[in-house]
């Protein structure tokens, strides 16, 4: 009887090891199927900056359209329209870089001024001054209850060739804040020098 008990215990022990061995094989097989035995490719965490996409605060690459005080596009050649004070507007023109590489002078240009029929705008024609490579630099318009003052300025090479007689540089129409009404329109005296620092 004692021998039979020992054989029975041995049988139970063998079956226990067998079941444990089968369980280990099952777990190993599942791991191979689920995760594979090959090396997994490294992953890269995407930062919050990459997820967010383009920054909406970044200005567009295209330049902003220049507009007049009435919202209409600025005339060709006008690079900036600045409100420099109450009723005071400055219209800056594009100046070639090559011109600025040499000594230059800037003066109030000889000009013609015409008030529109509705008296809501003025048209200014600037003529050559300083030298024959002169270009328009600035048009200043200042309004108050009594006058509208206009100062057209050109810039040119100080030692360039003389201007052709009555050579026109540009004609530009600019709106007024209010109709001319009974106010005087005053055009600045031509030929007066303007300090370069006053331009722009």
XYZ file of C-alpha atoms in Angstrom:
200
model
C 0.000 0.000 0.000
C 2.844 2.408 0.788
C 4.391 1.788 -2.651
C 1.117 2.613 -4.346
C 0.911 5.968 -2.515
C 4.408 6.912 -3.585
C 3.677 6.055 -7.236
C 0.538 8.187 -7.086
C 2.465 11.186 -5.715
C 5.101 10.813 -8.448
C 2.343 10.792 -11.069
C 0.838 13.999 -9.680
C 4.289 15.671 -9.678
C 4.996 14.743 -13.302
C 1.605 16.037 -14.440
C 2.230 19.296 -12.592
C 5.520 19.883 -14.433
C 3.890 18.917 -17.717
C 1.073 21.450 -17.252
C 3.566 24.183 -16.285
C 5.683 23.397 -19.352
C 2.639 23.542 -21.650
C 1.601 26.898 -20.145
C 5.089 28.347 -20.743
C 5.017 27.189 -24.365
C 1.582 28.782 -24.845
C 2.750 32.105 -23.391
C 5.879 32.102 -25.558
C 3.887 31.313 -28.701
C 1.464 34.176 -27.985
C 4.373 36.575 -27.474
C 5.908 35.611 -30.823
C 2.592 36.036 -32.652
C 1.679 39.308 -30.952
C 5.024 41.123 -30.991
C 7.236 39.188 -33.384
C 10.863 38.281 -32.973
C 12.337 40.855 -35.419
C 13.752 44.199 -34.354
C 11.058 46.864 -34.283
C 11.699 50.149 -36.089
C 12.396 53.044 -33.729
C 9.526 55.469 -33.299
C 9.707 59.255 -33.123
C 7.514 61.301 -30.866
C 5.799 64.209 -32.657
C 6.254 67.445 -30.772
C 3.378 69.800 -30.106
C 4.883 72.235 -32.610
C 4.719 69.619 -35.361
C 1.134 68.719 -34.515
C -0.030 72.298 -34.464
C 0.789 73.037 -38.121
C 1.644 76.516 -39.413
C 1.726 79.326 -36.886
C -1.296 81.547 -37.638
C 0.621 84.565 -36.321
C 3.325 84.220 -38.972
C 2.823 86.904 -41.601
C 2.212 85.740 -45.156
C 5.135 85.777 -47.555
C 3.280 87.990 -49.972
C 3.527 91.694 -49.307
C 0.424 93.465 -48.056
C -1.333 95.649 -50.624
C -0.802 99.357 -50.050
C -4.073 101.283 -49.860
C -5.054 104.920 -49.730
C -7.011 106.481 -46.880
C -10.261 105.762 -48.762
C -9.387 102.048 -49.010
C -8.569 102.045 -52.728
C -5.252 100.605 -53.951
C -2.359 103.060 -53.948
C -1.110 104.320 -57.332
C 1.779 102.512 -58.974
C 5.092 103.488 -57.425
C 3.662 104.389 -54.010
C 5.288 102.018 -51.509
C 3.779 103.311 -48.250
C 0.882 105.460 -47.092
C 1.427 106.864 -43.612
C -0.850 108.882 -41.369
C 1.700 110.994 -39.526
C -0.722 113.197 -37.617
C -4.237 114.553 -37.483
C -5.089 115.320 -41.096
C -1.476 114.700 -42.192
C -0.639 112.008 -44.743
C 2.662 111.012 -46.339
C 2.858 109.043 -49.591
C 6.273 107.415 -49.987
C 7.556 106.319 -53.387
C 9.941 103.521 -54.276
C 13.500 104.836 -54.617
C 15.982 102.683 -56.593
C 18.839 101.349 -54.474
C 21.349 102.355 -57.152
C 20.347 105.996 -56.773
C 20.990 105.930 -53.027
C 24.508 104.564 -53.523
C 25.678 107.960 -54.829
C 25.462 111.430 -53.252
C 21.890 112.675 -53.613
C 19.889 115.824 -53.068
C 16.198 116.179 -52.415
C 14.091 119.247 -53.126
C 10.501 120.387 -53.398
C 9.612 119.702 -57.017
C 8.054 122.010 -59.528
C 4.519 120.620 -59.782
C 1.036 121.072 -61.137
C -1.974 120.539 -58.882
C -5.568 120.000 -59.954
C -8.600 119.639 -57.671
C -11.148 117.063 -58.811
C -14.620 118.133 -59.928
C -16.194 116.678 -56.782
C -13.450 118.405 -54.749
C -12.787 115.150 -52.851
C -9.281 114.560 -54.222
C -6.267 116.290 -55.753
C -4.014 115.285 -58.628
C -0.350 116.261 -58.437
C 2.128 116.096 -61.327
C 5.795 116.282 -60.284
C 8.464 117.486 -62.709
C 12.152 116.629 -62.809
C 14.443 118.405 -60.376
C 18.050 118.036 -59.160
C 19.176 115.854 -62.116
C 17.787 113.831 -64.994
C 17.758 110.620 -62.936
C 15.470 112.143 -60.313
C 12.547 110.122 -58.986
C 9.579 111.065 -56.799
C 10.388 110.485 -53.143
C 7.504 111.801 -51.075
C 4.179 113.589 -51.299
C 2.949 115.244 -48.125
C -0.655 116.362 -47.717
C -1.736 118.254 -44.613
C -5.335 119.300 -44.000
C -6.819 121.685 -41.448
C -10.115 123.636 -41.358
C -8.597 126.511 -43.368
C -5.963 125.070 -45.745
C -4.757 122.017 -47.582
C -0.960 122.113 -47.826
C 0.798 119.953 -50.405
C 4.569 119.337 -50.568
C 5.887 117.146 -53.426
C 9.528 116.063 -53.001
C 11.900 114.473 -55.487
C 15.368 113.005 -55.032
C 18.190 112.761 -57.546
C 21.935 112.435 -57.960
C 23.663 115.575 -56.741
C 26.147 115.577 -59.635
C 23.984 114.113 -62.386
C 23.077 115.582 -65.748
C 20.570 118.396 -65.924
C 16.876 117.653 -66.246
C 15.133 117.827 -69.591
C 12.803 120.852 -69.687
C 9.390 120.115 -68.155
C 10.140 116.396 -67.870
C 7.330 114.754 -65.902
C 8.238 112.203 -63.249
C 4.851 111.089 -61.970
C 1.198 112.035 -61.769
C -0.648 110.805 -58.691
C -4.183 111.334 -57.407
C -4.781 111.207 -53.661
C -8.063 111.439 -51.740
C -8.729 114.068 -49.115
C -10.192 113.454 -45.686
C -12.865 116.056 -46.438
C -13.949 117.918 -49.565
C -11.983 121.064 -50.304
C -14.994 123.275 -49.653
C -13.900 126.847 -49.005
C -10.372 125.926 -47.927
C -7.265 127.187 -49.717
C -5.069 124.645 -51.482
C -1.409 125.629 -51.025
C 1.423 124.071 -53.048
C 4.873 124.323 -51.422
C 7.437 126.559 -53.113
C 9.567 124.614 -55.569
C 13.336 124.429 -55.226
C 13.548 124.398 -51.422
C 15.953 121.744 -50.160
C 14.638 118.974 -47.934
C 16.834 117.140 -45.436
C 17.183 113.452 -46.289
C 16.031 112.537 -42.787
C 12.649 114.087 -43.531
C 11.981 111.560 -46.263
C 10.231 108.466 -44.904
